[in-house]
XYZ file of C-alpha atoms in Angstrom:
727
model
C -106.960 161.867 153.179
C -110.478 163.213 153.771
C -113.561 161.155 153.056
C -115.265 163.827 150.985
C -112.730 163.729 148.179
C -111.243 160.991 146.008
C -107.512 161.862 145.640
C -105.548 160.520 142.675
C -102.035 159.204 143.252
C -101.357 158.355 139.632
C -97.636 159.099 139.424
C -95.145 156.759 137.838
C -92.190 155.448 139.748
C -89.728 157.392 137.585
C -87.974 160.483 138.981
C -89.890 163.730 138.703
C -88.101 165.794 136.049
C -87.768 169.335 137.425
C -86.380 172.313 135.520
C -85.249 175.094 137.866
C -84.974 178.471 136.120
C -82.877 180.493 138.543
C -79.921 182.832 137.996
C -78.772 183.013 141.625
C -76.198 180.223 142.240
C -76.849 180.337 145.967
C -80.568 179.764 145.479
C -79.804 176.906 143.078
C -77.720 175.173 145.734
C -80.429 175.753 148.344
C -83.163 174.291 146.126
C -80.988 171.280 145.206
C -80.208 170.605 148.863
C -83.854 171.086 149.887
C -85.020 168.604 147.231
C -82.438 166.093 148.426
C -83.436 166.457 152.080
C -87.124 166.282 151.142
C -86.358 162.716 149.944
C -88.329 163.214 146.769
C -87.526 161.033 143.757
C -86.482 163.899 141.472
C -84.053 164.731 138.680
C -83.119 168.428 138.698
C -81.966 170.400 135.657
C -80.955 174.056 135.949
C -81.185 177.005 133.547
C -79.652 180.301 134.646
C -81.770 182.488 132.352
C -85.012 182.465 130.413
C -83.093 182.087 127.155
C -81.166 179.115 128.545
C -84.429 177.476 129.647
C -85.919 177.855 126.158
C -82.737 176.427 124.642
C -83.129 173.332 126.820
C -86.807 172.977 125.935
C -86.642 173.847 122.245
C -83.017 173.861 121.105
C -80.726 171.272 119.561
C -81.039 167.920 121.279
C -84.339 168.868 122.973
C -86.127 166.002 121.235
C -83.762 163.520 122.912
C -84.384 164.945 126.418
C -87.523 164.234 128.425
C -89.758 167.250 128.941
C -89.816 168.408 132.548
C -92.749 167.293 134.685
C -92.518 170.563 136.594
C -90.861 173.959 136.118
C -89.783 176.056 139.126
C -89.510 179.607 137.817
C -87.922 182.714 139.311
C -89.359 185.928 137.854
C -86.207 188.073 138.124
C -84.000 186.721 135.334
C -81.385 188.292 133.043
C -82.421 188.744 129.418
C -85.772 187.061 128.877
C -87.700 187.754 132.089
C -89.649 185.165 134.066
C -92.960 186.729 132.984
C -91.907 186.614 129.319
C -90.733 183.018 129.641
C -94.010 182.026 131.311
C -96.006 183.601 128.473
C -93.843 181.785 125.896
C -94.277 178.420 127.638
C -98.036 178.743 127.865
C -98.235 179.786 124.196
C -96.327 176.741 122.930
C -98.595 173.717 122.186
C -95.745 171.345 123.051
C -94.925 172.980 126.401
C -98.285 174.356 127.548
C -99.160 171.308 129.686
C -96.020 171.500 131.839
C -97.006 172.818 135.302
C -95.144 176.011 136.188
C -94.671 176.927 139.841
C -93.462 180.501 140.257
C -90.916 180.375 143.087
C -89.741 183.936 143.586
C -88.817 186.509 146.191
C -91.446 188.979 145.004
C -94.750 189.278 146.835
C -95.967 192.237 144.787
C -99.642 192.005 143.863
C -98.824 192.986 140.285
C -96.372 190.050 139.889
C -98.904 187.631 141.371
C -101.688 188.887 139.083
C -99.492 188.792 135.967
C -98.292 185.279 136.781
C -101.791 183.882 137.166
C -103.002 185.830 134.097
C -100.265 184.020 132.161
C -101.629 180.694 133.495
C -98.988 179.902 136.114
C -100.132 176.835 138.027
C -98.963 178.088 141.390
C -97.293 181.170 142.901
C -95.042 180.630 145.918
C -93.028 183.304 147.652
C -89.488 182.022 148.142
C -88.844 181.608 151.896
C -85.744 183.182 153.374
C -85.051 180.412 155.884
C -83.845 177.014 154.665
C -86.295 175.081 156.843
C -89.184 177.029 155.337
C -87.835 176.425 151.832
C -87.552 172.721 152.633
C -91.184 172.651 153.758
C -92.385 174.501 150.657
C -90.489 172.232 148.243
C -91.602 169.123 150.093
C -95.214 170.234 149.758
C -94.837 171.252 146.111
C -92.915 168.097 145.200
C -95.263 165.713 146.975
C -98.275 167.355 145.353
C -96.957 167.135 141.806
C -95.222 163.784 142.259
C -97.861 161.883 144.204
C -101.105 163.552 143.222
C -100.969 164.751 139.657
C -98.092 163.199 137.677
C -99.003 160.602 135.077
C -97.120 157.320 134.693
C -94.227 157.198 132.278
C -95.330 156.578 128.712
C -98.698 158.333 129.080
C -98.781 161.140 126.553
C -102.151 162.646 127.315
C -102.726 165.566 129.633
C -102.984 165.263 133.373
C -106.271 163.864 134.716
C -108.683 166.493 135.931
C -111.284 164.004 137.235
C -110.536 160.536 138.608
C -112.305 157.727 136.782
C -113.307 154.195 137.714
C -114.068 151.281 135.401
C -116.665 148.965 136.952
C -116.762 145.568 135.211
C -120.021 144.039 136.471
C -122.762 142.183 134.609
C -125.260 142.259 137.498
C -127.270 145.531 137.274
C -128.169 145.379 140.974
C -124.548 145.030 142.092
C -123.469 147.806 139.716
C -126.136 150.122 141.168
C -125.067 149.213 144.712
C -121.426 150.155 143.989
C -122.495 153.450 142.401
C -124.625 154.323 145.433
C -121.906 153.405 147.932
C -119.274 155.517 146.206
C -121.781 158.317 145.573
C -122.397 158.657 149.291
C -118.699 159.331 149.918
C -117.465 161.326 146.925
C -120.538 162.816 145.294
C -119.760 163.972 141.731
C -115.941 163.967 141.895
C -115.602 160.466 140.414
C -116.504 159.328 136.917
C -117.733 155.716 136.814
C -117.949 153.745 133.549
C -119.802 150.418 133.667
C -119.262 147.510 131.250
C -120.710 144.007 131.476
C -118.232 141.878 129.506
C -114.477 141.271 129.451
C -114.281 142.253 125.771
C -115.905 145.612 126.549
C -113.537 146.133 129.490
C -110.474 145.480 127.324
C -111.724 147.958 124.709
C -112.406 150.548 127.435
C -108.933 150.413 129.036
C -107.312 150.669 125.621
C -109.219 153.871 124.907
C -109.036 155.517 128.341
C -106.650 155.480 131.307
C -108.662 154.747 134.423
C -107.643 155.591 137.964
C -108.740 152.108 139.094
C -110.719 149.060 137.967
C -113.361 147.194 139.994
C -113.805 143.725 138.478
C -116.316 140.961 139.034
C -114.473 137.940 137.559
C -117.681 136.040 136.759
C -118.737 137.517 133.393
C -120.800 136.156 130.479
C -117.727 135.882 128.225
C -115.091 134.991 130.846
C -115.114 133.201 134.177
C -112.848 133.113 137.201
C -109.200 134.036 137.576
C -108.537 134.084 133.827
C -110.674 137.235 133.743
C -108.289 138.898 136.241
C -105.209 137.785 134.301
C -106.612 138.909 130.943
C -107.503 142.407 132.140
C -104.198 142.833 134.007
C -102.277 141.942 130.842
C -103.982 144.761 128.947
C -103.753 147.375 131.743
C -100.792 146.386 133.954
C -100.346 149.930 135.332
C -103.953 150.378 136.479
C -104.836 149.320 140.056
C -107.316 146.430 139.912
C -109.637 145.366 142.754
C -111.562 142.095 142.450
C -115.219 142.348 143.541
C -116.533 138.834 144.093
C -119.434 137.010 145.688
C -117.143 134.163 146.848
C -115.105 134.358 150.044
C -112.526 131.710 149.113
C -109.125 132.677 150.621
C -107.184 130.535 148.135
C -108.878 132.234 145.166
C -108.278 135.630 146.780
C -104.556 134.891 147.154
C -104.317 133.651 143.575
C -106.026 136.838 142.333
C -103.424 138.951 144.151
C -100.649 136.849 142.598
C -102.141 137.484 139.153
C -101.886 141.257 139.603
C -104.935 142.392 141.609
C -104.289 144.887 144.413
C -107.139 143.610 146.604
C -109.976 141.062 146.766
C -113.311 142.324 148.175
C -116.420 140.246 148.984
C -119.672 141.877 147.873
C -121.638 140.880 150.982
C -119.148 142.736 153.202
C -119.207 145.981 151.212
C -119.795 149.372 152.820
C -119.358 152.754 151.190
C -116.471 154.002 153.345
C -114.732 150.613 153.274
C -114.979 150.392 149.470
C -113.577 153.884 149.091
C -110.712 153.060 151.450
C -110.010 149.845 149.521
C -109.721 151.783 146.257
C -107.442 154.386 147.805
C -105.142 151.770 149.299
C -105.082 149.833 146.023
C -103.977 152.964 144.168
C -101.293 153.726 146.748
C -99.993 150.147 146.656
C -99.847 150.285 142.862
C -97.970 153.564 143.028
C -95.421 152.117 145.443
C -95.085 149.020 143.270
C -94.467 151.141 140.163
C -91.841 153.186 141.968
C -90.091 150.076 143.229
C -90.231 148.510 139.757
C -88.791 151.675 138.290
C -86.000 151.890 140.866
C -85.196 148.223 140.278
C -84.714 148.799 136.543
C -83.331 152.350 136.329
C -80.385 154.351 137.565
C -81.422 156.722 140.352
C -79.218 159.618 139.182
C -79.777 159.701 135.424
C -83.078 157.845 135.092
C -81.458 155.629 132.441
C -82.267 151.902 132.204
C -79.835 149.835 134.253
C -77.532 146.933 133.399
C -80.295 144.327 133.727
C -82.525 146.140 131.223
C -79.574 146.704 128.887
C -78.629 143.017 128.857
C -82.240 142.031 128.175
C -82.324 144.395 125.172
C -78.907 143.218 124.004
C -80.084 139.602 124.175
C -82.977 140.444 121.859
C -80.615 142.204 119.444
C -78.199 139.250 119.430
C -81.075 136.830 118.790
C -82.171 138.969 115.854
C -78.634 139.012 114.457
C -78.441 135.230 114.727
C -81.715 134.865 112.810
C -81.069 137.418 110.078
C -77.285 137.545 109.823
C -77.267 141.174 111.002
C -74.524 143.100 112.761
C -74.326 144.778 116.160
C -71.816 146.798 118.143
C -71.685 147.702 121.834
C -70.138 151.001 122.921
C -69.305 151.529 126.606
C -68.366 154.988 127.890
C -66.632 155.508 131.241
C -66.557 158.965 132.858
C -63.550 160.117 134.904
C -63.499 162.955 137.422
C -66.952 162.487 138.970
C -65.484 161.306 142.285
C -63.508 164.518 142.649
C -66.596 166.619 141.893
C -68.587 164.739 144.544
C -65.779 165.112 147.057
C -65.384 168.868 146.606
C -68.914 170.055 145.728
C -71.187 167.337 147.083
C -73.329 164.688 145.422
C -76.111 167.095 144.412
C -73.789 169.052 142.132
C -72.070 165.824 141.099
C -75.401 164.361 139.997
C -76.098 167.437 137.877
C -72.661 167.159 136.249
C -73.344 163.478 135.482
C -76.719 164.408 133.965
C -75.031 167.019 131.746
C -72.446 164.447 130.619
C -75.142 161.871 129.841
C -76.960 164.454 127.746
C -73.782 164.963 125.707
C -73.403 161.221 125.260
C -76.970 161.072 123.912
C -76.249 163.901 121.462
C -73.295 161.993 119.993
C -75.281 158.790 119.397
C -77.621 158.016 116.497
C -81.224 158.929 117.215
C -83.375 156.307 118.882
C -80.669 153.985 120.230
C -80.847 152.642 123.793
C -78.510 154.270 126.315
C -78.211 152.572 129.704
C -76.215 152.930 132.914
C -74.255 149.672 133.101
C -71.866 150.502 135.943
C -70.553 153.236 138.200
C -70.228 156.245 135.868
C -70.347 153.826 132.920
C -72.905 154.005 130.111
C -73.484 151.640 127.210
C -75.389 151.623 123.955
C -76.168 149.176 121.148
C -75.741 149.953 117.447
C -77.436 147.814 114.812
C -77.403 150.077 111.755
C -74.576 148.992 109.448
C -73.623 152.580 108.635
C -73.428 153.506 112.322
C -71.384 150.365 113.080
C -68.877 151.292 110.382
C -68.799 154.769 111.880
C -67.989 153.644 115.441
C -64.482 155.207 115.476
C -65.915 158.608 114.566
C -68.732 158.218 117.128
C -66.143 157.357 119.787
C -64.044 160.392 118.881
C -67.125 162.617 118.991
C -68.070 161.255 122.424
C -64.607 161.977 123.799
C -64.567 165.525 122.407
C -68.030 166.319 123.815
C -67.189 165.012 127.296
C -63.863 166.860 127.270
C -65.635 170.186 126.684
C -66.269 171.825 130.101
C -69.867 171.891 131.284
C -71.384 174.584 133.469
C -73.584 173.719 136.419
C -74.922 176.638 138.447
C -72.056 179.155 138.439
C -69.109 176.796 137.962
C -67.368 174.995 135.115
C -66.540 171.320 135.502
C -64.021 169.289 133.530
C -64.483 165.587 132.935
C -62.669 163.008 130.853
C -63.897 159.792 129.303
C -62.749 156.582 127.706
C -64.646 154.394 125.271
C -64.559 150.644 124.711
C -66.233 148.841 121.819
C -67.036 145.261 120.860
C -68.492 143.694 117.743
C -71.084 140.927 117.543
C -69.687 137.637 116.171
C -66.131 139.038 115.966
C -65.694 139.351 119.732
C -68.660 137.385 121.127
C -71.981 135.970 119.976
C -73.940 136.230 123.249
C -75.187 139.291 125.118
C -73.293 139.146 128.428
C -69.881 138.290 126.872
C -70.402 141.002 124.233
C -70.931 143.651 126.936
C -67.986 142.277 128.905
C -65.759 142.620 125.821
C -66.767 146.276 125.436
C -66.072 146.911 129.123
C -62.709 145.145 128.904
C -61.819 147.384 125.969
C -62.953 150.382 128.037
C -60.636 149.410 130.929
C -57.780 148.857 128.476
C -58.352 152.359 127.117
C -58.356 153.801 130.667
C -55.062 152.072 131.399
C -53.576 153.391 128.170
C -54.482 157.068 128.521
C -57.455 159.285 129.462
C -59.533 160.410 126.512
C -58.880 157.384 124.298
C -60.934 154.556 122.849
C -60.229 150.896 122.185
C -61.858 148.035 120.341
C -61.755 144.658 122.037
C -60.295 143.166 118.863
C -56.677 144.186 118.119
C -57.431 143.975 114.409
C -60.373 146.354 114.818
C -58.147 148.745 116.784
C -55.630 148.893 113.949
C -58.391 149.357 111.360
C -60.054 152.095 113.428
C -56.788 153.970 113.891
C -56.078 153.863 110.164
C -59.579 155.070 109.419
C -59.368 157.941 111.898
C -55.978 159.037 110.594
C -57.362 158.899 107.060
C -60.412 160.976 108.026
C -58.241 163.570 109.785
C -56.029 163.914 106.715
C -59.094 163.978 104.474
C -60.525 166.962 106.359
C -57.501 169.059 105.356
C -56.995 167.669 101.848
C -59.226 170.217 100.112
C -57.641 173.274 101.701
C -54.180 171.819 100.976
C -55.169 171.220 97.324
C -54.260 167.542 97.494
C -57.111 166.305 95.271
C -56.635 165.786 91.551
C -58.891 164.699 88.715
C -57.706 162.141 86.217
C -59.578 161.721 82.951
C -60.198 158.481 81.055
C -60.933 159.072 77.369
C -64.250 157.907 75.912
C -64.212 157.114 72.171
C -66.784 156.528 69.494
C -66.995 152.762 68.980
C -67.301 152.957 65.191
C -64.713 155.653 64.362
C -62.523 155.501 67.509
C -62.690 159.294 67.584
C -62.360 160.960 71.002
C -65.771 162.184 72.147
C -65.292 162.859 75.862
C -63.849 161.740 79.173
C -64.868 160.432 82.578
C -63.481 162.468 85.493
C -61.934 160.196 88.147
C -60.976 161.461 91.604
C -57.481 160.915 92.998
C -55.911 162.018 96.298
C -52.212 162.812 96.368
C -51.614 162.000 100.011
C -48.469 163.657 101.409
C -47.227 160.363 102.922
C -49.029 157.546 101.102
C -48.758 158.859 97.564
C -51.501 158.828 94.931
C -54.649 157.129 96.285
C -57.482 155.726 94.166
C -61.098 156.365 95.244
C -61.594 152.886 96.726
C -58.950 153.779 99.331
C -60.742 156.819 100.771
C -64.217 157.286 99.261
C -66.051 155.251 101.943
C -64.570 157.465 104.662
C -65.507 160.583 102.711
C -69.081 159.311 102.345
C -69.528 158.384 106.020
C -67.997 161.617 107.302
C -70.028 163.814 104.925
C -66.834 165.229 103.379
C -67.935 163.877 99.998
C -70.251 166.889 99.588
C -67.513 169.585 99.470
C -65.177 167.197 97.629
C -67.909 166.496 95.064
C -68.534 170.225 94.606
C -64.800 170.752 93.985
C -64.728 167.896 91.461
C -67.743 169.291 89.575
C -66.243 172.802 89.375
C -62.823 171.481 88.330
C -64.167 169.131 85.641
C -66.300 171.889 84.121
C -63.353 174.304 84.089
C -61.080 171.736 82.430
C -63.537 170.651 79.706
C -64.313 174.295 78.965
C -60.593 174.803 78.296
C -60.336 171.637 76.191
C -63.199 172.758 74.003
C -61.199 175.849 73.057
C -58.554 173.523 71.597
C -60.754 171.357 69.366
C -63.343 171.850 66.675
C -65.713 169.162 67.983
C -66.782 169.852 71.598
C -66.141 167.135 74.161
C -68.342 166.005 77.026
C -67.077 165.255 80.537
C -68.898 162.890 82.911
C -68.750 163.394 86.676
C -69.831 160.843 89.293
C -72.320 161.993 91.943
C -72.702 160.329 95.345
C -75.796 159.525 97.400
C -74.970 162.339 99.853
C -74.858 164.866 97.019
C -78.064 163.580 95.475
C -79.856 163.658 98.832
C -79.071 167.305 99.556
C -80.428 170.544 98.155
C -77.081 171.907 96.974
C -76.277 169.789 93.908
C -78.302 171.810 91.392
C -76.761 175.032 92.690
C -73.251 173.552 92.471
C -73.807 172.453 88.861
C -75.431 175.736 87.789
C -72.554 177.703 89.296
C -69.896 175.511 87.634
C -71.551 175.887 84.206
C -72.067 179.626 84.620
C -68.576 180.452 85.871
C -66.940 178.518 83.027
C -69.440 179.548 80.317
C -69.928 175.856 79.583
C -72.865 174.450 77.637
C -74.963 171.966 79.663
C -74.547 169.536 76.753
C -70.857 169.287 77.666
C -71.664 167.753 81.073
C -72.940 164.300 81.983
C -73.811 163.270 85.545
C -73.189 159.619 86.442
C -75.136 157.813 89.172
C -75.283 154.212 90.315
C -78.715 152.630 90.650
C -78.312 151.975 94.401
C -78.641 155.715 95.139
C -81.705 156.260 92.955
C -84.364 155.537 95.559
C -86.615 158.454 96.300
C -89.061 160.694 94.525
C -86.779 163.594 95.480
C -83.987 161.955 93.451
C -86.317 161.665 90.479
C -87.250 165.347 90.649
C -83.584 166.311 90.863
C -82.749 164.267 87.765
C -85.660 165.856 85.932
C -84.223 169.260 86.815
C -80.873 168.215 85.307
C -82.549 167.013 82.118
C -84.502 170.279 81.824
C -81.151 172.092 81.822
C -79.864 169.912 78.972
C -77.494 167.885 81.181
C -77.295 164.157 80.380
C -77.834 161.552 83.109
C -75.974 158.234 82.932
C -76.839 155.076 84.876
C -73.434 153.688 85.847
C -72.615 150.002 86.466
C -75.825 148.994 84.677
C -76.922 145.401 85.142
C -75.292 144.520 88.457
C -78.251 145.540 90.645
C -81.619 143.910 91.170
C -83.790 146.706 89.842
C -82.016 148.100 86.808
C -85.051 147.855 84.516
C -87.330 149.394 87.128
C -85.049 152.434 87.341
C -85.218 152.864 83.567
C -89.010 153.145 83.876
C -89.071 155.571 86.826
C -86.050 157.813 86.335
C -85.048 160.125 83.465
C -81.906 158.396 82.148
C -80.109 159.208 78.861
C -77.099 156.885 78.943
C -76.438 153.296 80.058
C -72.894 152.358 81.071
C -72.315 148.598 80.860
C -70.436 147.479 83.967
C -66.897 146.246 83.435
C -67.741 142.926 85.158
C -69.768 141.922 82.070
C -66.868 142.801 79.726
C -64.137 140.764 81.446
C -64.813 137.481 79.612
C -66.426 138.857 76.436
C -66.589 137.536 73.781
C -65.361 134.104 74.945
C -68.062 133.725 77.614
C -71.294 133.257 75.678
C -73.545 134.222 78.605
C -71.766 137.538 79.212
C -71.726 138.215 75.479
C -75.480 137.574 75.310
C -76.093 139.948 78.267
C -74.049 142.742 76.680
C -75.811 142.193 73.350
C -79.217 142.354 75.067
C -78.339 145.589 76.895
C -77.261 147.239 73.640
C -80.440 146.165 71.819
C -82.667 147.271 74.711
C -80.933 150.645 74.957
C -81.331 151.294 71.250
C -85.029 150.391 71.478
C -85.442 152.889 74.331
C -83.467 155.559 72.498
C -80.588 155.504 75.027
C -76.862 155.876 74.388
C -74.679 152.900 75.454
C -71.116 153.177 76.787
C -69.111 150.037 77.569
C -66.543 150.233 80.392
C -63.459 148.075 80.912
C -62.480 147.489 77.271
C -59.013 145.923 77.541
C -58.623 143.658 74.495
C -58.985 144.049 70.764
C -61.472 141.179 70.775
C -63.711 143.097 73.181
C -63.450 146.235 71.036
C -64.313 144.349 67.847
C -67.267 142.619 69.545
C -68.712 145.946 70.696
C -68.324 147.467 67.238
C -70.128 144.499 65.687
C -72.982 144.854 68.197
C -73.307 148.584 67.378
C -72.350 149.801 70.873
C -72.157 153.613 70.771
C -69.077 154.440 72.832
C -66.393 152.708 74.896
C -63.612 153.312 77.385
C -60.892 151.155 78.879
C -57.163 150.479 79.148
C -56.973 149.274 75.545
C -57.958 152.739 74.388
C -56.263 154.847 77.073
C -55.530 154.807 80.775
C -56.737 157.657 83.003
C -54.412 160.677 82.820
C -54.151 164.121 84.351
C -55.615 167.191 82.659
C -52.337 168.338 81.116
C -51.603 164.936 79.536
C -55.176 164.746 78.251
C -54.852 168.219 76.661
C -51.619 167.150 74.935
C -53.317 164.008 73.597
C -56.242 166.135 72.493
C -54.095 168.601 70.562
C -52.090 165.796 68.960
C -55.248 163.951 67.896
C -56.769 167.169 66.535
C -53.646 168.011 64.522
C -53.523 164.453 63.150
C -57.142 164.760 62.115
C -56.575 168.051 60.332
C -53.509 166.640 58.537
C -55.451 163.599 57.405
C -58.270 165.862 56.222
C -55.857 168.028 54.194
C -54.617 165.015 52.339
């Protein structure tokens, strides 16, 4: 390293992420082998066309992949050319900072000019001989890895000018340091001077410095505590102590606290100071790389078992404090050994990287994925919904890994098994919890490739039932296995039939007629509730439109809507289409929602849109939540449905009777209609009539029935009414 220039070795210890855009499989193998022999800490991804490269950088799952630190680009590509890809990269604000090295066989002046006009960072003619290629890649890799790359976690652009923070309260000493460094490096180094520890801490939080020179004797901090305090705030920045005391014991203690060197002011010379800074930076770089290698897998760059267990321990501690849940999923890949044996470790590593990417895509966003063994990867789930969905996640993982992946010009086939454990069910400490998941993984491997197991036998049985139910559920619509049953709703005063609530049933080919509580959770978690809900809405509207041709007084049907339906953009369209196709008045439809799904402003706007159309909105199960009254203030509601839990002991239970009475009075004051559910005794019916409840439904009045039975009841009731009127 020359004395006229201050070089920056600010790379992190993580592997250099390289994207090679090259359509020639032979050249891909040569570059992979050259990078391996160059002994650079790299992770190579390959795209065989410009379109494929853009898909990796912008497409589905791109947000979960790290951006490359460096792109090696061939100009002669199928489809989107190298020149076009380069222009696209440099026009994208998210990708523009990625260095692009054109590595191509063309030495045409026009290609060179166009590449640099498009802001290529470097243009290298691809050598024909392997040894030359090795030399080129070693030079390119060392430059970008050791000179320009920023440490992991730094999101700003690469440093154009090295910078030094001098923490020195003595103006004479500060001037001396400036003059010494100025003699060696002229204007290529930016030096910021602060005189207090507080100012130094503020400075390193606002700017990433190449190095820090620190005098530990400051007005607001003295001695080794100054070193420790600054190192805590900027642990990645090389720190050199600049002291007037030549105490060897203090010097050693400063190094132990995180300093890279300890320099005595009276012994300072310009060249020696510059050399000290350079060596400090290099030592820090080596330390970072060693720290990274000690905590990450060398092939995938994922955190290793030690890091995973530390994170799992924190999760378990949180669960113990808050009563939360957690699940560990361990995935084991099969077939990697054969790939390594036949094609070599370079190709094998790329196949592993492709498999890990697929594992990431199957997991919820933001969860930790770590390498916890040889070709074994583990993750932690803490979200209750995701934990309940572990069987589906496991199935998705197995399907994704089973799909062949293409590396260079070949397809590779892998298999996987999955093992899962549950916090508190299987273990309540981190290490045993991971061991349970791994034991389940090995049990699955011994059973059959491409399977998953829970550690708990009970969980295995539950998961299998759930998966079988979900598989059957996916075909139930096309097989026309769903039915709607209708529970009559009557006027409380006259007992006249005024409408019905549509209730979903599934006529399972093996298990018979299933009520919603037997399959609705699976439908919700799998997203199948959206098409099922659309079918139910269309069917209910068609049926009530037919009923209203049979009677003089139109009926109203109520249909339950789920959180998934309310959260999407399709519900209004589904309702409009159902009304239009059946020529049904909006007044003949009521949408029922429970208060636990009425959270967002978007939900409020959707309900307003329903009201504008003349469709009634009912708040189901009113009174059992914590915020029922708040929802009445915020959301446009027309009907309150008193939950059946309040009716069970009415009128004998005075407290329940008082609650029901209060709900009825409040609803009348607010101008809302009240419907009581779960009316099963004459005493309950009489109580509701005395309290002026508007409408009621329950087994006393009628059990749910299919559409044909309801139509028969409707015709009979209508004929009885006409006969009574004639008399």
